[in-house]
Coordinates of N, CA and C in Angstrom, one line a residue:
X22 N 0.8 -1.2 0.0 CA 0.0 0.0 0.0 C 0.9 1.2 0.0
X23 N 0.6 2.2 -0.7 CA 1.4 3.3 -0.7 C 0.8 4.3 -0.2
X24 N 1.0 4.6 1.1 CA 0.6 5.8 2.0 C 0.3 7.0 1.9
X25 N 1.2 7.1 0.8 CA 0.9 8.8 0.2 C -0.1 8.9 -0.7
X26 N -0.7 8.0 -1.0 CA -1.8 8.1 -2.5 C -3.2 7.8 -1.4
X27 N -3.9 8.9 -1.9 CA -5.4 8.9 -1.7 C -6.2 9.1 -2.4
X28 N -7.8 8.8 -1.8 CA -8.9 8.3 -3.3 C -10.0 9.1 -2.1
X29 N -10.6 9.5 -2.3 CA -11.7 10.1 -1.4 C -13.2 10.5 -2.9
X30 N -14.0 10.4 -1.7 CA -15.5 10.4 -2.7 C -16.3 11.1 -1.7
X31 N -16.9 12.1 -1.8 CA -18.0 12.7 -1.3 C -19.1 13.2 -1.8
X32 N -20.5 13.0 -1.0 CA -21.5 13.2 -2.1 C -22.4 13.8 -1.3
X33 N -23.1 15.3 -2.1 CA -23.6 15.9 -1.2 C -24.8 16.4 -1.9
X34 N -26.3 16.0 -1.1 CA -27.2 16.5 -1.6 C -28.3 17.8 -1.2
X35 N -28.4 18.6 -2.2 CA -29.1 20.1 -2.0 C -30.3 20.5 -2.4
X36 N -31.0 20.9 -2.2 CA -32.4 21.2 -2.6 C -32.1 22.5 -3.7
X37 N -31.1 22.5 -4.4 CA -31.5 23.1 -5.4 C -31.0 22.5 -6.8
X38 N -31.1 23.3 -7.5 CA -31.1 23.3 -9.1 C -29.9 23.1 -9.6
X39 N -30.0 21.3 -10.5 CA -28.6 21.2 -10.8 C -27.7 22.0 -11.7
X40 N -28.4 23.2 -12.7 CA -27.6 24.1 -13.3 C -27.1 25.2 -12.3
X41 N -27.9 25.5 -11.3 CA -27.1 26.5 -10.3 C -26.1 26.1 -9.5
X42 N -26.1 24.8 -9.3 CA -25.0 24.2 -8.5 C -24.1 24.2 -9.2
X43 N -24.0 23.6 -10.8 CA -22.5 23.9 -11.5 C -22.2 25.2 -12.2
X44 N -23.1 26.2 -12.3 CA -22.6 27.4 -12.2 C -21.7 28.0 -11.2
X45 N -21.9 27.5 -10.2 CA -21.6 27.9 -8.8 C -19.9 27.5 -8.6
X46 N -19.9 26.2 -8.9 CA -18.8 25.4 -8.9 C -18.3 26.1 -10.1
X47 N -18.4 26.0 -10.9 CA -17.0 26.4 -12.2 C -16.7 27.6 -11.9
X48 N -17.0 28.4 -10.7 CA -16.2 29.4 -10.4 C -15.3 29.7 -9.2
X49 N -14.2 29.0 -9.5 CA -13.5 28.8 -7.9 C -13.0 30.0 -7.8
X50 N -12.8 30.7 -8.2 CA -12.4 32.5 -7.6 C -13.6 32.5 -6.5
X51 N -14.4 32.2 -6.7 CA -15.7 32.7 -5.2 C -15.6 31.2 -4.3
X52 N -14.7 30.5 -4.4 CA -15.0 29.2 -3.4 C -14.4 30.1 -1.7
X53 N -13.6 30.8 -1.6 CA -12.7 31.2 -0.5 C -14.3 31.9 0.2
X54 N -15.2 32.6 -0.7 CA -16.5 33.4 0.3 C -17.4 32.2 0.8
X55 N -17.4 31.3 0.0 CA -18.5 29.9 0.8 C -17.7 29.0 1.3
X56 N -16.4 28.5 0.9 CA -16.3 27.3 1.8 C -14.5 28.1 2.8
X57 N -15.0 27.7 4.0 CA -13.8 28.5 4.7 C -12.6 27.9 4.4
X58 N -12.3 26.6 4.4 CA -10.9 25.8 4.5 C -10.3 26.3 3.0
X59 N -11.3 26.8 2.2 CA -10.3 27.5 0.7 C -9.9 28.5 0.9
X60 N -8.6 29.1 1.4 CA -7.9 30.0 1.8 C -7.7 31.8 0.4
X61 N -7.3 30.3 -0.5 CA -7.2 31.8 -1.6 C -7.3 30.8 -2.5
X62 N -7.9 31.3 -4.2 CA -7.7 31.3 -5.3 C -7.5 31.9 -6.2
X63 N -6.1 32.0 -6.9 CA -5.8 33.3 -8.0 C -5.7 32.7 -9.3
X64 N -6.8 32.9 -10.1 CA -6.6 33.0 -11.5 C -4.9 33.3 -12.1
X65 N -4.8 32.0 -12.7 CA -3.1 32.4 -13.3 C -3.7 32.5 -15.4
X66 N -4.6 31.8 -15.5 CA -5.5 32.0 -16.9 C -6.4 31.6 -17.0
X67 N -6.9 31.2 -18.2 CA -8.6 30.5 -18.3 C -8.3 29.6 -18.0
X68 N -7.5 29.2 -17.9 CA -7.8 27.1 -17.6 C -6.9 27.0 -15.9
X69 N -6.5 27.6 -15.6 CA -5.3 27.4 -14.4 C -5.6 28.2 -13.7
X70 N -5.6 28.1 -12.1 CA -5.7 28.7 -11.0 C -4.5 27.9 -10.1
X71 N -4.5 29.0 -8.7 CA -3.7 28.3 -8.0 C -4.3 28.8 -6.2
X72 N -4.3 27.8 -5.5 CA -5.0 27.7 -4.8 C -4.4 27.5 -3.3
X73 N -5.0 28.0 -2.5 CA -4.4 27.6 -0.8 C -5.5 27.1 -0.1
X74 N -5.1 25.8 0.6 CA -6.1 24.8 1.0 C -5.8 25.0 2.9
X75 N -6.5 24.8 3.8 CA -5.9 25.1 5.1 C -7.2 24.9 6.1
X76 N -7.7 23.4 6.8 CA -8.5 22.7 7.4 C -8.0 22.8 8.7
X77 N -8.5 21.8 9.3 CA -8.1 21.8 10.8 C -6.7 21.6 11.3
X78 N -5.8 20.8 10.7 CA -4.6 20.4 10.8 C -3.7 21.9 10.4
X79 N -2.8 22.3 11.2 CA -2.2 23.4 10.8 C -0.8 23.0 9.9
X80 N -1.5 23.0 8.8 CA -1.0 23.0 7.4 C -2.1 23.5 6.3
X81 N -0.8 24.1 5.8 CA -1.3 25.1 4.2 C -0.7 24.6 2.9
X82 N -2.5 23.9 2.3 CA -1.5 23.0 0.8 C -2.0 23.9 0.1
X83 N -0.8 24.0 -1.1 CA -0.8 25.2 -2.3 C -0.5 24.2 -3.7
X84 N -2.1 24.4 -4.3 CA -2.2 23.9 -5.4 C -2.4 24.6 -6.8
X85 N -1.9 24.2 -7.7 CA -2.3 24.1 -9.0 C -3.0 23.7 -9.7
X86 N -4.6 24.1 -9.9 CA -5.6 23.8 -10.5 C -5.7 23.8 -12.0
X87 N -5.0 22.8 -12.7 CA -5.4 22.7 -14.3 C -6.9 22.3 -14.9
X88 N -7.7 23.5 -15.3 CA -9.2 22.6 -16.5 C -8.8 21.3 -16.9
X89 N -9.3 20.4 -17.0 CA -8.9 19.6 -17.6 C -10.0 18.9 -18.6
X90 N -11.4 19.3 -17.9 CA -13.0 18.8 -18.3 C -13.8 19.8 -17.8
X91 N -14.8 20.3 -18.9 CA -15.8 21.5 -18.3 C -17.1 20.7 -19.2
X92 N -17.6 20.3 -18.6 CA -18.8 19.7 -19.6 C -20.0 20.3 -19.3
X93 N -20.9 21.4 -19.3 CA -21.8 21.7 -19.0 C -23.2 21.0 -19.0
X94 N -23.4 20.7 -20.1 CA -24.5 19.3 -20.4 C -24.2 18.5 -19.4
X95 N -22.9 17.6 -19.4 CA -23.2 16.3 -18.1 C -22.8 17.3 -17.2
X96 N -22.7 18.3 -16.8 CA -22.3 19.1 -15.3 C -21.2 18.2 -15.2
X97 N -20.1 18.4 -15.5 CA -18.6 17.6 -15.2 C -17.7 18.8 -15.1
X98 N -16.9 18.7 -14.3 CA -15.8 19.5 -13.9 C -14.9 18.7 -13.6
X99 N -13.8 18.9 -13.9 CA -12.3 17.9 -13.6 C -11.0 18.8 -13.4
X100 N -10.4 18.9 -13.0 CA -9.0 19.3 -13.0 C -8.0 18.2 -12.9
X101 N -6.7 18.6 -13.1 CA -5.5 18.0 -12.6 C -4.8 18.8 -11.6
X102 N -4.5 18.3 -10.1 CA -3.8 19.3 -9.6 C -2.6 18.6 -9.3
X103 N -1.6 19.7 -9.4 CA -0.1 19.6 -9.1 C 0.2 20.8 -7.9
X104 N 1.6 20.8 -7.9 CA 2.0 21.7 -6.3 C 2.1 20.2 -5.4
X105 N 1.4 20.6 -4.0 CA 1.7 19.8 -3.0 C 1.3 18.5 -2.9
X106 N 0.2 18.6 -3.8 CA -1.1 17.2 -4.1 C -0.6 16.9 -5.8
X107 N -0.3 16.1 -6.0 CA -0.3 15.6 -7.9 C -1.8 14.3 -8.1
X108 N -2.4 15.2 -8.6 CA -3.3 13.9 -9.0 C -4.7 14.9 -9.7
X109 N -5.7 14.3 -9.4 CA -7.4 15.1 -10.4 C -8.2 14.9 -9.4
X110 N -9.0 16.2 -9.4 CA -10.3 16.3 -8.7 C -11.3 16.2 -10.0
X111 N -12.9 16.0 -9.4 CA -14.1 15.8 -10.2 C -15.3 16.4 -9.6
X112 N -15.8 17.4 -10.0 CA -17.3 17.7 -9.4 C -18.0 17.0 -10.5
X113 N -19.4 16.2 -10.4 CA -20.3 15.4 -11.0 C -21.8 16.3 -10.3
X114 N -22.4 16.6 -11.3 CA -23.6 17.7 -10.6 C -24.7 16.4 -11.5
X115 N -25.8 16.0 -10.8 CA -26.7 15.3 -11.0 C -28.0 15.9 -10.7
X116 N -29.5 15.6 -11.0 CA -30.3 16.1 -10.4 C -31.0 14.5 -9.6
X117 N -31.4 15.5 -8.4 CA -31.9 14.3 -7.7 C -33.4 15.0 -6.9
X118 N -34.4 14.5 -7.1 CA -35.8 14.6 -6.8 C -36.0 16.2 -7.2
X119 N -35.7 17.5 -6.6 CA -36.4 18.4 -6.4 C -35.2 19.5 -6.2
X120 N -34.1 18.7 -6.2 CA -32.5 19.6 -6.3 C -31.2 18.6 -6.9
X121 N -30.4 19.0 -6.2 CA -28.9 18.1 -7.1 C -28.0 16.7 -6.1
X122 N -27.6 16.7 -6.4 CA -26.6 15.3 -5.7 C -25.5 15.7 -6.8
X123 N -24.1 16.3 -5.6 CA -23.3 16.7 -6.1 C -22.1 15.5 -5.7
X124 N -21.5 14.9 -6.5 CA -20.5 14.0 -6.2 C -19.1 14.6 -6.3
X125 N -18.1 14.4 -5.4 CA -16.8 15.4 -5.4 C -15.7 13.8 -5.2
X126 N -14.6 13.9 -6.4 CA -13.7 12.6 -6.9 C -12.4 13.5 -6.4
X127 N -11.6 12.6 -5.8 CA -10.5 13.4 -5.7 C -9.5 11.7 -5.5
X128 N -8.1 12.1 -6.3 CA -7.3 11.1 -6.4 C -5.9 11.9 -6.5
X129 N -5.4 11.8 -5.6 CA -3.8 12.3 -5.2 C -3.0 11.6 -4.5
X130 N -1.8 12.3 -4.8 CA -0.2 11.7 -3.9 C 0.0 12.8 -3.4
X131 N 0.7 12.7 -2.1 CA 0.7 13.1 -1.7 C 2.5 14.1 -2.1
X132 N 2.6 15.1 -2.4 CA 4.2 15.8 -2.5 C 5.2 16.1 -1.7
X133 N 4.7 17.2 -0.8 CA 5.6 17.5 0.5 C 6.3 16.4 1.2
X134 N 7.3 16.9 1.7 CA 8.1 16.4 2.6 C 7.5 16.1 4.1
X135 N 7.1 16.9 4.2 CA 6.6 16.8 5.5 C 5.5 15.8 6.0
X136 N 4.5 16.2 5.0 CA 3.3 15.4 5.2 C 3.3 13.8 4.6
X137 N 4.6 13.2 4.2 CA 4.4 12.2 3.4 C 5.5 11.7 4.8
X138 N 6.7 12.2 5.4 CA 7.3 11.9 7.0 C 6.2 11.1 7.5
X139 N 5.0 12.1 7.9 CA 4.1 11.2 9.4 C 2.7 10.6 8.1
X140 N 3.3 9.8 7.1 CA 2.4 9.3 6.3 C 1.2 8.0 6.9
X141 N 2.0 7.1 7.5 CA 1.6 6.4 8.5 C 0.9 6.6 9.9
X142 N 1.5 7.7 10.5 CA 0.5 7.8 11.8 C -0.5 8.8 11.9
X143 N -0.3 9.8 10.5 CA -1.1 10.9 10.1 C -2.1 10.7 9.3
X144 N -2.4 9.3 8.4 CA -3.5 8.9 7.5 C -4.5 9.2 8.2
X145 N -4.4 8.7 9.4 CA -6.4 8.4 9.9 C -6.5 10.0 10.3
X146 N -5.5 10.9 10.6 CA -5.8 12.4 10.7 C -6.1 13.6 9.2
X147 N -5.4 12.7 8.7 CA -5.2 13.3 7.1 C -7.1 13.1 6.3
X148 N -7.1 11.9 6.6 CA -8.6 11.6 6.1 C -9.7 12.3 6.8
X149 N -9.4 11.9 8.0 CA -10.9 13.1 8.8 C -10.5 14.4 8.9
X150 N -9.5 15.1 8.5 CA -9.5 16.4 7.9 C -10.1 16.8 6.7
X151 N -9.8 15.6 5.6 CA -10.4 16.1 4.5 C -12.2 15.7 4.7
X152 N -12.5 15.2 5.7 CA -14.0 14.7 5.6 C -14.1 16.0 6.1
X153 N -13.6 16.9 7.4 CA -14.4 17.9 7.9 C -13.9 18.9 6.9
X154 N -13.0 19.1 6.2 CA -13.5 20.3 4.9 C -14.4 20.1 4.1
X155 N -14.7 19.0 4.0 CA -15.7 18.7 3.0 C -17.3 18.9 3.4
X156 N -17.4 18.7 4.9 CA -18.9 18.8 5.4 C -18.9 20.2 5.2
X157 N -17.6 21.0 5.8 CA -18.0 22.4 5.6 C -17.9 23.0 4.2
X158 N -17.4 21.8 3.2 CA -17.5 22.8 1.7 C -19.4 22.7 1.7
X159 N -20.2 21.5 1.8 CA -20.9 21.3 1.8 C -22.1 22.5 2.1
X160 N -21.9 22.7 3.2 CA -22.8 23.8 4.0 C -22.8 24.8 3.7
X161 N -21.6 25.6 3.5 CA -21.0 26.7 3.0 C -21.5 26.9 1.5
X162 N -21.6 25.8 0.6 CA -22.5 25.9 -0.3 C -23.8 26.1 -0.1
X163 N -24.0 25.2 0.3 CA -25.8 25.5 0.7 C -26.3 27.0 0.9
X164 N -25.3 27.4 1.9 CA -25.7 28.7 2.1 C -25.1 29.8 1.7
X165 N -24.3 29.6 0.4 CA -24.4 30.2 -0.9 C -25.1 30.6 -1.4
X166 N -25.9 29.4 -2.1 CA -26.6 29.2 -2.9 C -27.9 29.9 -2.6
X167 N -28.3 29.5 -1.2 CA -29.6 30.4 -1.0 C -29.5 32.0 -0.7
X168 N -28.5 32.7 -0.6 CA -28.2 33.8 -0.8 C -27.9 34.5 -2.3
X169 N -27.7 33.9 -3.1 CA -27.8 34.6 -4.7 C -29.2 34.3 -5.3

């Protein structure tokens, strides 16, 4: 097993409208105003951003967000990120009853030095970090969403 490589899946569902939900998402310049643990995102061009990630664990990961898939029709978003993380994220926007079921794919290795050291006794902290940014990307959306 290789310690550094992770595969995480989160799925979150909202009472609203699967085209507002991936509008909402293809604009990660405004993720830092809804979800707190996105520290900053600076546009480097149309397809590339670069990004500061920073949850409960006091560490700050600094990513490179490549387009890699913008599919409006199937609501698909993909990137490739490099920097501290190498691997691809996925937003999958679906409709489900009366709003969306948003599925979030993420597959990385880990880069740093640091965090790949306490790879072993830091997994089971490394994972429930990324679950509690994710409840709070979750919410943070929601209550986005119902404010525009």
């Amino acid at each position: 097993m290789d310690w550094n490589h992770y595969r995480f899946t989160s799925v979150w569902d909202l009472p609203v409208a699967p085209d507002t939900v991936f509008t909402a998402l293809e604009q990660p310049e405004d993720y830092p105003r809804w979800w707190p643990q996105v520290r900053a995102v600076t546009r480097v061009d149309d397809s590339t951003a670069q990004a500061r990630f920073r949850s409960f664990l006091p560490y700050t990961l600094v990513l490179t967000l490549r387009q890699h898939r913008r599919d409006p029709a199937a609501r698909i978003l993909e990137a490739t990120l490099g920097g501290d993380l190498d691997g691809w994220a996925r937003w999958t926007v679906t409709p489900r009853g009366d709003g969306s079921r948003i599925v979030y794919e993420q597959e990385v290795d880990v880069r740093t030095s640091l965090l790949r050291r306490f790879a072993v006794p830091g997994r089971p902290l490394f994972r429930a970090n990324h679950a509690l940014m994710m409840r709070s990307g979750r919410r943070g959306l929601a209550a986005w969403l119902r404010a525009v």
